[in-house]
Coordinates of C-alpha atoms and ligand atoms in Angstrom, one line a residue:
X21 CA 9.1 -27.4 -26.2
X22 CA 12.0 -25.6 -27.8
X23 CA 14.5 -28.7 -27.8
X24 CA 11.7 -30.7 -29.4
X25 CA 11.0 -28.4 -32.5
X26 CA 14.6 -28.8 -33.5
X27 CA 13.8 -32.1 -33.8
X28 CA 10.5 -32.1 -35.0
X29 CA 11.0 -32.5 -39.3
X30 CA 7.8 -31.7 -40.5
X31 CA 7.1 -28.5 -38.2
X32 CA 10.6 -27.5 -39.6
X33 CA 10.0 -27.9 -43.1
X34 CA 6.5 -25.5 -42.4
X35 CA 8.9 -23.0 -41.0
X36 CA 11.1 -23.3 -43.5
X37 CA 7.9 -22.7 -46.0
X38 CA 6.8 -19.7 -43.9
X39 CA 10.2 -18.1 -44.0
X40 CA 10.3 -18.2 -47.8
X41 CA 6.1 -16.9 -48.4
X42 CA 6.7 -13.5 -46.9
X43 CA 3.8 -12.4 -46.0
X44 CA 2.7 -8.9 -44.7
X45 CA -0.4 -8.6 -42.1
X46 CA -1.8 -6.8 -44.6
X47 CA -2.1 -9.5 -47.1
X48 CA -3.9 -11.6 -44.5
X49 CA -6.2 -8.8 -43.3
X50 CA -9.4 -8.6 -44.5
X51 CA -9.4 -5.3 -46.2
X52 CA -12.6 -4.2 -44.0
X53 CA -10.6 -4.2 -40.8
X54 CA -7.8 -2.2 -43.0
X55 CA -7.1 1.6 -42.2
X56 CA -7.9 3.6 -45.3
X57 CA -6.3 6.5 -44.1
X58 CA -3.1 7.4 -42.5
X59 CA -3.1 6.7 -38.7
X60 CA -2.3 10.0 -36.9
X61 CA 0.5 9.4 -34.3
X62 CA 3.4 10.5 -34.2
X63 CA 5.8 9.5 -37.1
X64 CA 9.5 9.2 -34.6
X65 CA 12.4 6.5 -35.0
X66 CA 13.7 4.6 -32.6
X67 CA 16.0 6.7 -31.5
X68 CA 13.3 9.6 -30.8
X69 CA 11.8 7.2 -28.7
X70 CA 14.4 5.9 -27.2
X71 CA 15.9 9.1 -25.7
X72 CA 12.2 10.6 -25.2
X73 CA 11.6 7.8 -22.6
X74 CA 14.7 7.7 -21.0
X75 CA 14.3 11.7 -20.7
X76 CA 11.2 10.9 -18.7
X77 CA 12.4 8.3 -16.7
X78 CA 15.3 11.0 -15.4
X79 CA 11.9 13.2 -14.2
X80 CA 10.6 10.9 -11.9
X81 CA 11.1 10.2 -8.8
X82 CA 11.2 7.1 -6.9
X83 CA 12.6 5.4 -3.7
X84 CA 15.9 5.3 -5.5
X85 CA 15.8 8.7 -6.2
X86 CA 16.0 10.0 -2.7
X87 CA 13.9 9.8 0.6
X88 CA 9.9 9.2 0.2
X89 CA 8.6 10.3 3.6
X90 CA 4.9 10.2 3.2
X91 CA 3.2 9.7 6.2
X92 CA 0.8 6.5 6.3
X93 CA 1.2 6.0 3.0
X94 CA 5.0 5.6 2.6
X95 CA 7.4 4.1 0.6
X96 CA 10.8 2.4 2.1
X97 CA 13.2 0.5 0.3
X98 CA 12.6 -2.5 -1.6
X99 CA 16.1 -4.8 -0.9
X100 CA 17.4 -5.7 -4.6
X101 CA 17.9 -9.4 -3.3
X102 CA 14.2 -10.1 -2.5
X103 CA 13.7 -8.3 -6.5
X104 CA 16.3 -10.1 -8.1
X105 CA 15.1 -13.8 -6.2
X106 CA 11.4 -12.7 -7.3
X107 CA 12.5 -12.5 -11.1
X108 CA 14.4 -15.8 -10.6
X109 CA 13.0 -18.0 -14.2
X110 CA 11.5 -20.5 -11.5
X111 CA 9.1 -18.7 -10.0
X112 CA 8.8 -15.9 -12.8
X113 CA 7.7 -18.5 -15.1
X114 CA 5.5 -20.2 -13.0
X115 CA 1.5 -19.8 -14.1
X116 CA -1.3 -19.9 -11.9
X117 CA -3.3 -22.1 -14.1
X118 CA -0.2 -25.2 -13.9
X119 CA -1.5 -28.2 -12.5
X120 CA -1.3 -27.8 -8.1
X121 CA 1.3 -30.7 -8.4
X122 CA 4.0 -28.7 -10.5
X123 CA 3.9 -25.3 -8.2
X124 CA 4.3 -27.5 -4.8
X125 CA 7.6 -24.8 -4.4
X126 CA 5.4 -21.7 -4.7
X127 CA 2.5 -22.9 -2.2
X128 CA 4.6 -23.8 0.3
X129 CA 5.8 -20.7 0.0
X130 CA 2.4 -18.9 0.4
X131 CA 1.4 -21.1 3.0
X132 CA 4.6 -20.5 5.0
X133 CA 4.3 -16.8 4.9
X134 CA 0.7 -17.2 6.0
X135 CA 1.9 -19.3 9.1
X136 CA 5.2 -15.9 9.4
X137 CA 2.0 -13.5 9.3
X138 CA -0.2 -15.1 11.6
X139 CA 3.0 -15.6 14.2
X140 CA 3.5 -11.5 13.8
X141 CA 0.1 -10.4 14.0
X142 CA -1.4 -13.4 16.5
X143 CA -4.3 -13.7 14.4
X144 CA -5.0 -17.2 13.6
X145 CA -5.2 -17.7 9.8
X146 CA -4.4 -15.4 6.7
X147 CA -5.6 -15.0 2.8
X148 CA -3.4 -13.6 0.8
X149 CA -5.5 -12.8 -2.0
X150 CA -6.7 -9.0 -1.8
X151 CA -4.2 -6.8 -4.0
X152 CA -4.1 -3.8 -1.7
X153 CA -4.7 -2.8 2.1
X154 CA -7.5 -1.2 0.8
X155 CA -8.7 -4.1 -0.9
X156 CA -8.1 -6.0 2.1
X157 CA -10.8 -3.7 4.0
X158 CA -13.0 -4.5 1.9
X159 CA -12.8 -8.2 2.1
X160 CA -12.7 -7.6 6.0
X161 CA -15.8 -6.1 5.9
X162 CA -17.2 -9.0 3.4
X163 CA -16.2 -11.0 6.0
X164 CA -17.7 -8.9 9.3
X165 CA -20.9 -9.3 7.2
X166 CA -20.8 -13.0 6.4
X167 CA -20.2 -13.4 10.3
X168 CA -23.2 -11.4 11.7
X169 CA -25.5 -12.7 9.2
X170 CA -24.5 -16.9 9.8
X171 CA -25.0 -15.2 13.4
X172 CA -29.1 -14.1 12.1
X173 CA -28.0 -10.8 12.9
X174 CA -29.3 -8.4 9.8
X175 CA -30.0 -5.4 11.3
X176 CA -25.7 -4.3 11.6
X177 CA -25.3 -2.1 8.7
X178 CA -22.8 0.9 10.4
X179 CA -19.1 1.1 10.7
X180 CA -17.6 2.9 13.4
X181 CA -14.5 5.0 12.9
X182 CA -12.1 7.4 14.4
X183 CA -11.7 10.9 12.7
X184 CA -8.0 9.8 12.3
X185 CA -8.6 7.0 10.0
X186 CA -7.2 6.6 6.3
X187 CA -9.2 7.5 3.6
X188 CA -9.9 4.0 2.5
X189 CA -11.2 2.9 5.9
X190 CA -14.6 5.0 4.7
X191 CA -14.2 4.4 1.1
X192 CA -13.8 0.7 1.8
X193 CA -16.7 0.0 4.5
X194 CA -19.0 2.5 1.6
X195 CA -18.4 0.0 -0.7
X196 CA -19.1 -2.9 1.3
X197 CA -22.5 -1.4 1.6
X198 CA -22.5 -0.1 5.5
X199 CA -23.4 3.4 6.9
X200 CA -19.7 5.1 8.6
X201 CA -20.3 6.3 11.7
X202 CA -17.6 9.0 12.4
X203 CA -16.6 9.6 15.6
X204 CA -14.4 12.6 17.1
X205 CA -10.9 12.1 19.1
X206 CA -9.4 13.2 22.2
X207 CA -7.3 16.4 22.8
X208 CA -4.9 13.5 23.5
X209 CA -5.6 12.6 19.9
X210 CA -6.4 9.0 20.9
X211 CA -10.3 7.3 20.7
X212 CA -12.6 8.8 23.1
X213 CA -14.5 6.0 25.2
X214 CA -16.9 7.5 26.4
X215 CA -18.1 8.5 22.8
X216 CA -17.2 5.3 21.6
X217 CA -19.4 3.6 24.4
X218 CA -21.9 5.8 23.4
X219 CA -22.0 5.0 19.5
X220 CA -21.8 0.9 19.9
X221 CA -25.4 -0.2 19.2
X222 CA -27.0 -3.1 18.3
X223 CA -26.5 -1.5 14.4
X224 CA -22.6 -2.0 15.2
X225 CA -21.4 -4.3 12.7
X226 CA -17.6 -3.5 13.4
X227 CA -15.2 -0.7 14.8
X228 CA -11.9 -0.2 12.4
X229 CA -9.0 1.1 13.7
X230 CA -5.3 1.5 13.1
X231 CA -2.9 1.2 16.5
X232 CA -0.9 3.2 16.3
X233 CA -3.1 5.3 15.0
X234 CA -2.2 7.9 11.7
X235 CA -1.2 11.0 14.3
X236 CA 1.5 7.9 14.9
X237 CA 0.3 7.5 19.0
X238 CA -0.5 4.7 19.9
X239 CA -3.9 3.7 21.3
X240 CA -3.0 2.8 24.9
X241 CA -6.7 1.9 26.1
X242 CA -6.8 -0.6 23.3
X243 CA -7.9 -3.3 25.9
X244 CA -11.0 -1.3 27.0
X245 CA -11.5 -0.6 23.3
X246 CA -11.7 -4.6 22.6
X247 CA -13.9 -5.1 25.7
X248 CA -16.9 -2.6 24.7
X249 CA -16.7 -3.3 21.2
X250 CA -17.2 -7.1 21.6
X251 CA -19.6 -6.2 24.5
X252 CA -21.6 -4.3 21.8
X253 CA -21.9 -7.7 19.4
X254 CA -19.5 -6.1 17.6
X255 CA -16.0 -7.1 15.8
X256 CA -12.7 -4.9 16.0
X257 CA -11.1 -4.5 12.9
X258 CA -7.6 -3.4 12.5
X259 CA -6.1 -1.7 10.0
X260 CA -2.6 -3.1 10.2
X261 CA -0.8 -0.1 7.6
X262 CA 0.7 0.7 10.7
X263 CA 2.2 -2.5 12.0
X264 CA 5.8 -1.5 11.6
X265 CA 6.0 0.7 14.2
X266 CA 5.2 -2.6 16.7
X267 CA 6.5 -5.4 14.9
X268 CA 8.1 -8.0 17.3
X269 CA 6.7 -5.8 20.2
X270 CA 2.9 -6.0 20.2
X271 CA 0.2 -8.2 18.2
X272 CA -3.0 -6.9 17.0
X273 CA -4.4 -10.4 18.0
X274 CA -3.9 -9.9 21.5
X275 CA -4.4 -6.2 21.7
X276 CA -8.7 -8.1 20.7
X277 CA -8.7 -7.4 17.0
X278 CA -10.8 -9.7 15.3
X279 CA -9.5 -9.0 11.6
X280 CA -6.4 -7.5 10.5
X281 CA -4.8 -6.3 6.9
X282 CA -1.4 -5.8 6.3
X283 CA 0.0 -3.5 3.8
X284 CA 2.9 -5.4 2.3
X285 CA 4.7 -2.2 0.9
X286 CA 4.6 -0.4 4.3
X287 CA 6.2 -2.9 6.6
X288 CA 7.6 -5.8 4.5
X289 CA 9.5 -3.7 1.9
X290 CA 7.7 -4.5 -1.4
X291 CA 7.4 -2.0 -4.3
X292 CA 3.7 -0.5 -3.5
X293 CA 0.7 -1.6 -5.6
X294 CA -0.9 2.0 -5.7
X295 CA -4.2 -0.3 -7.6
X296 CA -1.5 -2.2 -9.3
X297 CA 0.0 -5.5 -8.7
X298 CA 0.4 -5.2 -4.4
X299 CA -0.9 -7.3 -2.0
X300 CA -2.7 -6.4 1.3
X301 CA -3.1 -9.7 2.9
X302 CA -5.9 -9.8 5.8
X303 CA -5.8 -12.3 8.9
X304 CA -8.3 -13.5 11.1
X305 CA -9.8 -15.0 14.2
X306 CA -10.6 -18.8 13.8
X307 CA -14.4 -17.8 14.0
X308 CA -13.7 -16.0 11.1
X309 CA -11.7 -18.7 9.4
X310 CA -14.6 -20.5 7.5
X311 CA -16.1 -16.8 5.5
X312 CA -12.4 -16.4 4.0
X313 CA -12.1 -16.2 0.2
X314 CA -11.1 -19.2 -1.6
X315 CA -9.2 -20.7 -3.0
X316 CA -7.5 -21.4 0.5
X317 CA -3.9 -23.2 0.7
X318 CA -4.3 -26.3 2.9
X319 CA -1.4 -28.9 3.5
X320 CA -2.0 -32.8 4.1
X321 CA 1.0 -34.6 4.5
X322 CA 3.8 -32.9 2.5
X323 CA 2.0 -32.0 -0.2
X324 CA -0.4 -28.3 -0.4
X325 CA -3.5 -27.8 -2.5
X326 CA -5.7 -25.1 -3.4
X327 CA -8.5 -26.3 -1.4
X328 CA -12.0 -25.0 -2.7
X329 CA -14.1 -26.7 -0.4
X330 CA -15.2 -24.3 1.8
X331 CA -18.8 -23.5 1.3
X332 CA -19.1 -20.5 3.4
X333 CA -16.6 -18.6 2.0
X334 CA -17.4 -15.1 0.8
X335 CA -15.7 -16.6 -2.5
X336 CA -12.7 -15.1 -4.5
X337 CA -11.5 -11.8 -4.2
X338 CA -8.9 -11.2 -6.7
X339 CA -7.7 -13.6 -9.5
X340 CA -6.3 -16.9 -8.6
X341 CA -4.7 -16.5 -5.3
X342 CA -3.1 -13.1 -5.2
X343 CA 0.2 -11.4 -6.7
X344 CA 2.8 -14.3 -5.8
X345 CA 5.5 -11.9 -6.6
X346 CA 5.2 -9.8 -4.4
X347 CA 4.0 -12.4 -2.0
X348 CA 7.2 -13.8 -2.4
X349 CA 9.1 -10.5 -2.1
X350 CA 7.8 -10.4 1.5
X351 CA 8.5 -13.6 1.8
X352 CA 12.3 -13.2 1.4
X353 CA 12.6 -10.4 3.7
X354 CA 11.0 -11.9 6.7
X355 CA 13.1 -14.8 5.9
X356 CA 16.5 -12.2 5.4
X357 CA 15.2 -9.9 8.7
X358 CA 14.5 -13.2 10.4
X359 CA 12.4 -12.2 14.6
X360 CA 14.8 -9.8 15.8
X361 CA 15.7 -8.3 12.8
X362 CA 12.1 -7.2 12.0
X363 CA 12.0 -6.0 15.8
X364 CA 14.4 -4.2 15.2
X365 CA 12.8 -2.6 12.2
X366 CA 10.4 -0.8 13.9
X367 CA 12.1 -0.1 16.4
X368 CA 14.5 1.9 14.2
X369 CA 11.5 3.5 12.2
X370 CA 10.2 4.9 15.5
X371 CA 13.7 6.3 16.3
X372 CA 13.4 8.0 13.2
X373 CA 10.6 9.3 13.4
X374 CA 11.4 10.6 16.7
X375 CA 14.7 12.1 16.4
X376 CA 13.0 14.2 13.2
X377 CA 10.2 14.9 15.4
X378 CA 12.4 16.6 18.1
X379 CA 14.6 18.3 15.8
X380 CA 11.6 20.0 14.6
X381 CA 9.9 21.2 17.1
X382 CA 12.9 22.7 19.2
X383 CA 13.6 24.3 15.8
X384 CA 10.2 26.3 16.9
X385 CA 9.3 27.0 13.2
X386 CA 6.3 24.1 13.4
X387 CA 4.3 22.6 16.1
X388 CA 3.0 19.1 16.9
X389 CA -0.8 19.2 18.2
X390 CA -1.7 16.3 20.5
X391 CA 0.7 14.0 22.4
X392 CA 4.0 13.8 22.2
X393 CA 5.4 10.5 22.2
X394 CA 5.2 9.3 18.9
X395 CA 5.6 5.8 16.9
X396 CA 6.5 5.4 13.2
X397 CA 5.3 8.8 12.0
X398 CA 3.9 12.1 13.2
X399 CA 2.1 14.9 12.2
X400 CA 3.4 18.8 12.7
X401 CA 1.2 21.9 12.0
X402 CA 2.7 24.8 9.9
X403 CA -0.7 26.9 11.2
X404 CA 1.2 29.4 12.5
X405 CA 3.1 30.2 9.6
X406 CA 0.1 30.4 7.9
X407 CA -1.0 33.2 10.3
X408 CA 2.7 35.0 10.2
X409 CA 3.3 34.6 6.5
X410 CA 0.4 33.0 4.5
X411 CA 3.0 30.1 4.0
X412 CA 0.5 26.7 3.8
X413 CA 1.4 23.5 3.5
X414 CA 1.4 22.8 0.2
X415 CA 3.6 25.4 -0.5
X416 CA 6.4 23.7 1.7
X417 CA 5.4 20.6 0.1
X418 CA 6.0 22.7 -3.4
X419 CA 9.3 24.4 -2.0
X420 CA 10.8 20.6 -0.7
X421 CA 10.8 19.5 -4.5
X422 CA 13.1 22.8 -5.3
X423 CA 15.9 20.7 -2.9
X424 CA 15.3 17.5 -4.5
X425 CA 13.3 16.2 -1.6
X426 CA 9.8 13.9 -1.9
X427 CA 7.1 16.0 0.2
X428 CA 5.8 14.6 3.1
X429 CA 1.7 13.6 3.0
X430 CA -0.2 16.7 3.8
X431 CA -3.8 18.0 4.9
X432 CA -4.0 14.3 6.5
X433 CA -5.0 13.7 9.4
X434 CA -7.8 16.1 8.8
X435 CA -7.8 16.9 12.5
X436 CA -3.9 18.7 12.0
X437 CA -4.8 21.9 10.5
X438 CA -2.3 22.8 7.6
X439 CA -0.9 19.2 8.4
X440 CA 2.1 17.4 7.7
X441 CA 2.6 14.3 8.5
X442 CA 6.2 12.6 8.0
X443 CA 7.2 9.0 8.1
X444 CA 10.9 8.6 7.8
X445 CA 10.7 4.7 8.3
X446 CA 13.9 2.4 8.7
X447 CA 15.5 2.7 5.8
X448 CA 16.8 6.2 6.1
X449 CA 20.8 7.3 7.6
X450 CA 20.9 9.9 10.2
X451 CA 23.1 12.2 7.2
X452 CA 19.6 11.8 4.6
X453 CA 17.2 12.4 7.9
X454 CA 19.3 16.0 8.9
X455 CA 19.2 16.7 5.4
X456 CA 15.5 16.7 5.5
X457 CA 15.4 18.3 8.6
X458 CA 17.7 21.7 7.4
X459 CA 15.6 21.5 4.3
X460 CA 12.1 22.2 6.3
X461 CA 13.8 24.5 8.5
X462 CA 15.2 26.5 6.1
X463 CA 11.9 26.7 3.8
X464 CA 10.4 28.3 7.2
X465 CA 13.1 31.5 7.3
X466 CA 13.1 31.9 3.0
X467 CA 11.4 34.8 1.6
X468 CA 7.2 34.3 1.1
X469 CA 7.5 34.9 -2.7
X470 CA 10.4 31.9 -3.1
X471 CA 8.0 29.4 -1.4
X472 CA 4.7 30.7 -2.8
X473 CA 5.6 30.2 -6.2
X474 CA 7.8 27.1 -6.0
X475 CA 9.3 25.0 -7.5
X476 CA 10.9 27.0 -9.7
X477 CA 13.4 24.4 -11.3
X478 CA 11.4 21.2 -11.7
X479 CA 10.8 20.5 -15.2
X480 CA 7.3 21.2 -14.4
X481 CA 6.4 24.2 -12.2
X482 CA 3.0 24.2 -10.3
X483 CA -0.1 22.6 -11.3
X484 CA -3.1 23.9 -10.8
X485 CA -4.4 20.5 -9.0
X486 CA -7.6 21.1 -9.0
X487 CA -8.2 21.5 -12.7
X488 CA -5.7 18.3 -13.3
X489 CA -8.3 16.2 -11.9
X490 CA -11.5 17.4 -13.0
X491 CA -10.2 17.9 -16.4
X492 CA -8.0 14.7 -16.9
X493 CA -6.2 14.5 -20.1
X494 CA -4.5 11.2 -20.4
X495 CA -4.6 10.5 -24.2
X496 CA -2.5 12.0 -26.4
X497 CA -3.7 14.0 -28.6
X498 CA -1.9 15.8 -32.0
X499 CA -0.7 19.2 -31.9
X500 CA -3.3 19.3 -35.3
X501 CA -6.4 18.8 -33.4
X502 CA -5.6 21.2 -30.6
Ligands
PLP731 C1 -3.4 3.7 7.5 C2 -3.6 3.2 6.1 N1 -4.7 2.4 5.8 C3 -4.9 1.9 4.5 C4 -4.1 2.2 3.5 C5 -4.5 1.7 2.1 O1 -3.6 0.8 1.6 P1 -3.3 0.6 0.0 O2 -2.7 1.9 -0.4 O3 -2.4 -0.6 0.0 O4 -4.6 0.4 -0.6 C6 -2.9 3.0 3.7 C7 -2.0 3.3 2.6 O5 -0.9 2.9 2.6 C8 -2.7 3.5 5.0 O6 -1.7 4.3 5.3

């Protein structure tokens, strides 16, 4: 298009004519959609602005900032290769409304890394449309209902779920319009099946459940689990945040799960989504495969299509067919970790998680309820600091930031009291792991009024939380009307 305006003599000419009428937007506004009074912003230069953004950059904190170990939810390093491929002009530029024949490149892609998915998770066929894990719950669950009902079975309206579960396991399966049945765990800290047994009904639409589980132990009567559930007319849905503690090792299609999501930021490295542009892709069970949102990327010969024509589909779930960027991000890094690499992974992110684990405890200043073998991530109690010194939780969490150091997740799992829960992953040295390690065990020995009323030298000392989100203020407002 460029190349043809230089060209192009008449369009020239009316550049040429434009260039010499200068015109304001205010000569071409009507004056009813003009501002009769002076806007009331701030009045800065460039420079102001400049240097007041960049200032605020400095405050935050990211994965290149330091270590980001937040249990279930965490955040591991995003390689700059699979970011700098990813902004490469050929597939940035790309648009999802071009024509299917001039982003062949990009679907193969997408239908490759469905066919890498389905091989890690031996499910049977993916959709990598939903924009978050949580989003991919709740297309899971659009899907468990499409299945029962093509099955004439209306009356399954309640979700089954561990007292372990994330957040957005509830939240999701709310949403989708199903009653959560809540059931309580084992001193082990694993499913109890005898409860469970006792919960499946003929009202069972699905069980959801993440292996390893968010304590980070992994569910070792996962078999029996699949049997009763199935037993029940039920499906067995997995919630697959927690696949890089198994990758290469174990597959949530032949542990029995029916539908699985993966969150793309947890195990394959991209930046996370947090509501924005992420991607939690969700795989199935071929009885499955004909409810899944469309468009779906078929292949005939050598050439790939959005293919529409699948009437049962619970239709589309997010815009077009996903975010291809960071599709492609994971993409890259399967492709760069290649099988044994990505074993390898998780096996090093459960390493981590161990070694920090053991370090901890025999530093007897916390204590880890349940089992103790552990996967990716684990949860200690600081309970009995609580009792000694009134020291909670959040106050280590406040006391971390102090040293420079990302808190861990805490008061989750709710069944930890005054919980931590720290996921190290992969990415971490041994040197940044032992730094967190001193850190914690130091906070325990420091003097109560140090760690109550931290941090003291963060640009911004502590919040009252509470008020922050009842009483959000997230326009700016001028120092005149305050
Ligand atoms: C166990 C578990 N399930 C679900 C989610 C929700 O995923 P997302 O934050 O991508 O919506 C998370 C968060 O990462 C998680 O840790």
């Amino acid at each position: 298009m460029y190349r043809s305006a230089v060209y192009d003599e008449p369009l020239l000419n009316e550049l040429e004519e434009k260039r010499n009428n200068t015109y304001t937007p205010v000569d071409v506004l009507p004056s009813s959609l003009q501002r009769k009074e002076k806007i009331n912003i701030p009045d800065l230069d460039e420079t102001q602005v400049i240097r007041h953004f960049f200032r605020l950059s400095q405050m935050n904190f990211g994965i290149d900032s330091g270590m980001y170990p937040l249990g279930s939810c965490t955040m591991k390093y995003n390689p700059r290769l699979c970011e700098e491929i990813s902004r490469w002009d050929s597939f940035a530029m790309t648009h999802p409304y071009q024509d299917e024949s001039t982003i062949q490149g990009n679907l193969q892609i997408m239908y490759e890394l469905e066919q890498l998915f389905c091989e890690i998770t031996g499910m049977d066929c993916f959709t990598l449309q939903p924009a978050a894990g949580s989003q991919g719950e709740f297309t899971g669950l659009l899907l468990t209902r499409a299945y029962h009902e093509s099955h004439h079975d209306f009356e399954r309206n309640e979700i089954i779920l561990p007292d372990t579960s994330h957040g957005t396991n509830p939240a999701s399966a709310t949403m989708a319009g199903y009653k959560i049945i809540e059931i309580p765990s084992t001193k082990e800290g694993t499913v109890d099946l005898e409860i469970l047994k006792k919960t499946l009904s003929s009202k069972t639409a699905c069980f959801m459940l993440t292996n390893p589980n968010t304590l980070g132990i992994f569910e070792s009567g996962i078999e029996e689990i699949a049997k009763i559930v199935h037993k029940a007319g039920a499906l067995l849905y997995y919630d697959g945040a927690n696949i890089n503690a198994i990758m290469g090792k174990a597959k949530p299609g032949d542990m029995g799960f029916d539908i699985v999501h993966l969150n793309l930021h947890k195990t394959f490295s991209t930046p996370h989504g947090g509501g924005g542009p992420g991607a939690g892709p969700i795989g199935v069970k071929k009885k499955l495969e004909t409810f899944l949102p469309i468009p779906r990327i078929t292949k005939k010969k050598d050439t790939y299509y959005l293919n529409h024509d699948y009437p049962k589909s619970i239709g589309k779930i997010k815009a077009f067919y996903g975010n291809f960027s960071v599709l492609l991000k994971a993409y890259i890094y399967i492709l760069l970790m290649g099988r044994d690499g990505l074993k390898e992974s998780s096996e090093i992110a459960v390493l981590n998680a161990n070694y920090m684990k053991k370090k901890l405890i025999d530093s007897e200043k916390y204590d880890l309820p349940y089992k103790e073998l552990r996967k990716h991530e684990f949860v200690l109690s600081c309970e009995r600091l609580q009792k000694e010194k009134g020291i909670r939780a959040l106050d280590i969490a406040k006391r971390l930031l102090d040293y420079g150091l990302h808190p861990p997740t805490i008061y989750f799992p709710l069944i930890v009291k005054e919980a931590l829960m720290i996921e190290p992953t992969e990415s971490e040295s041994k040197r940044t792991l032992d730094e967190y390690i001193k850190a914690l065990i130091r906070i325990a020995d420091e003097d109560i009024s140090s760690v109550k009323n931290a941090p003291s030298n963060t640009p911004v000392r502590r919040v009252d939380e509470a008020s922050a989100i009842k009483k959000s203020l997230l326009t700016w407002t001028s120092l005149q009307e305050k």
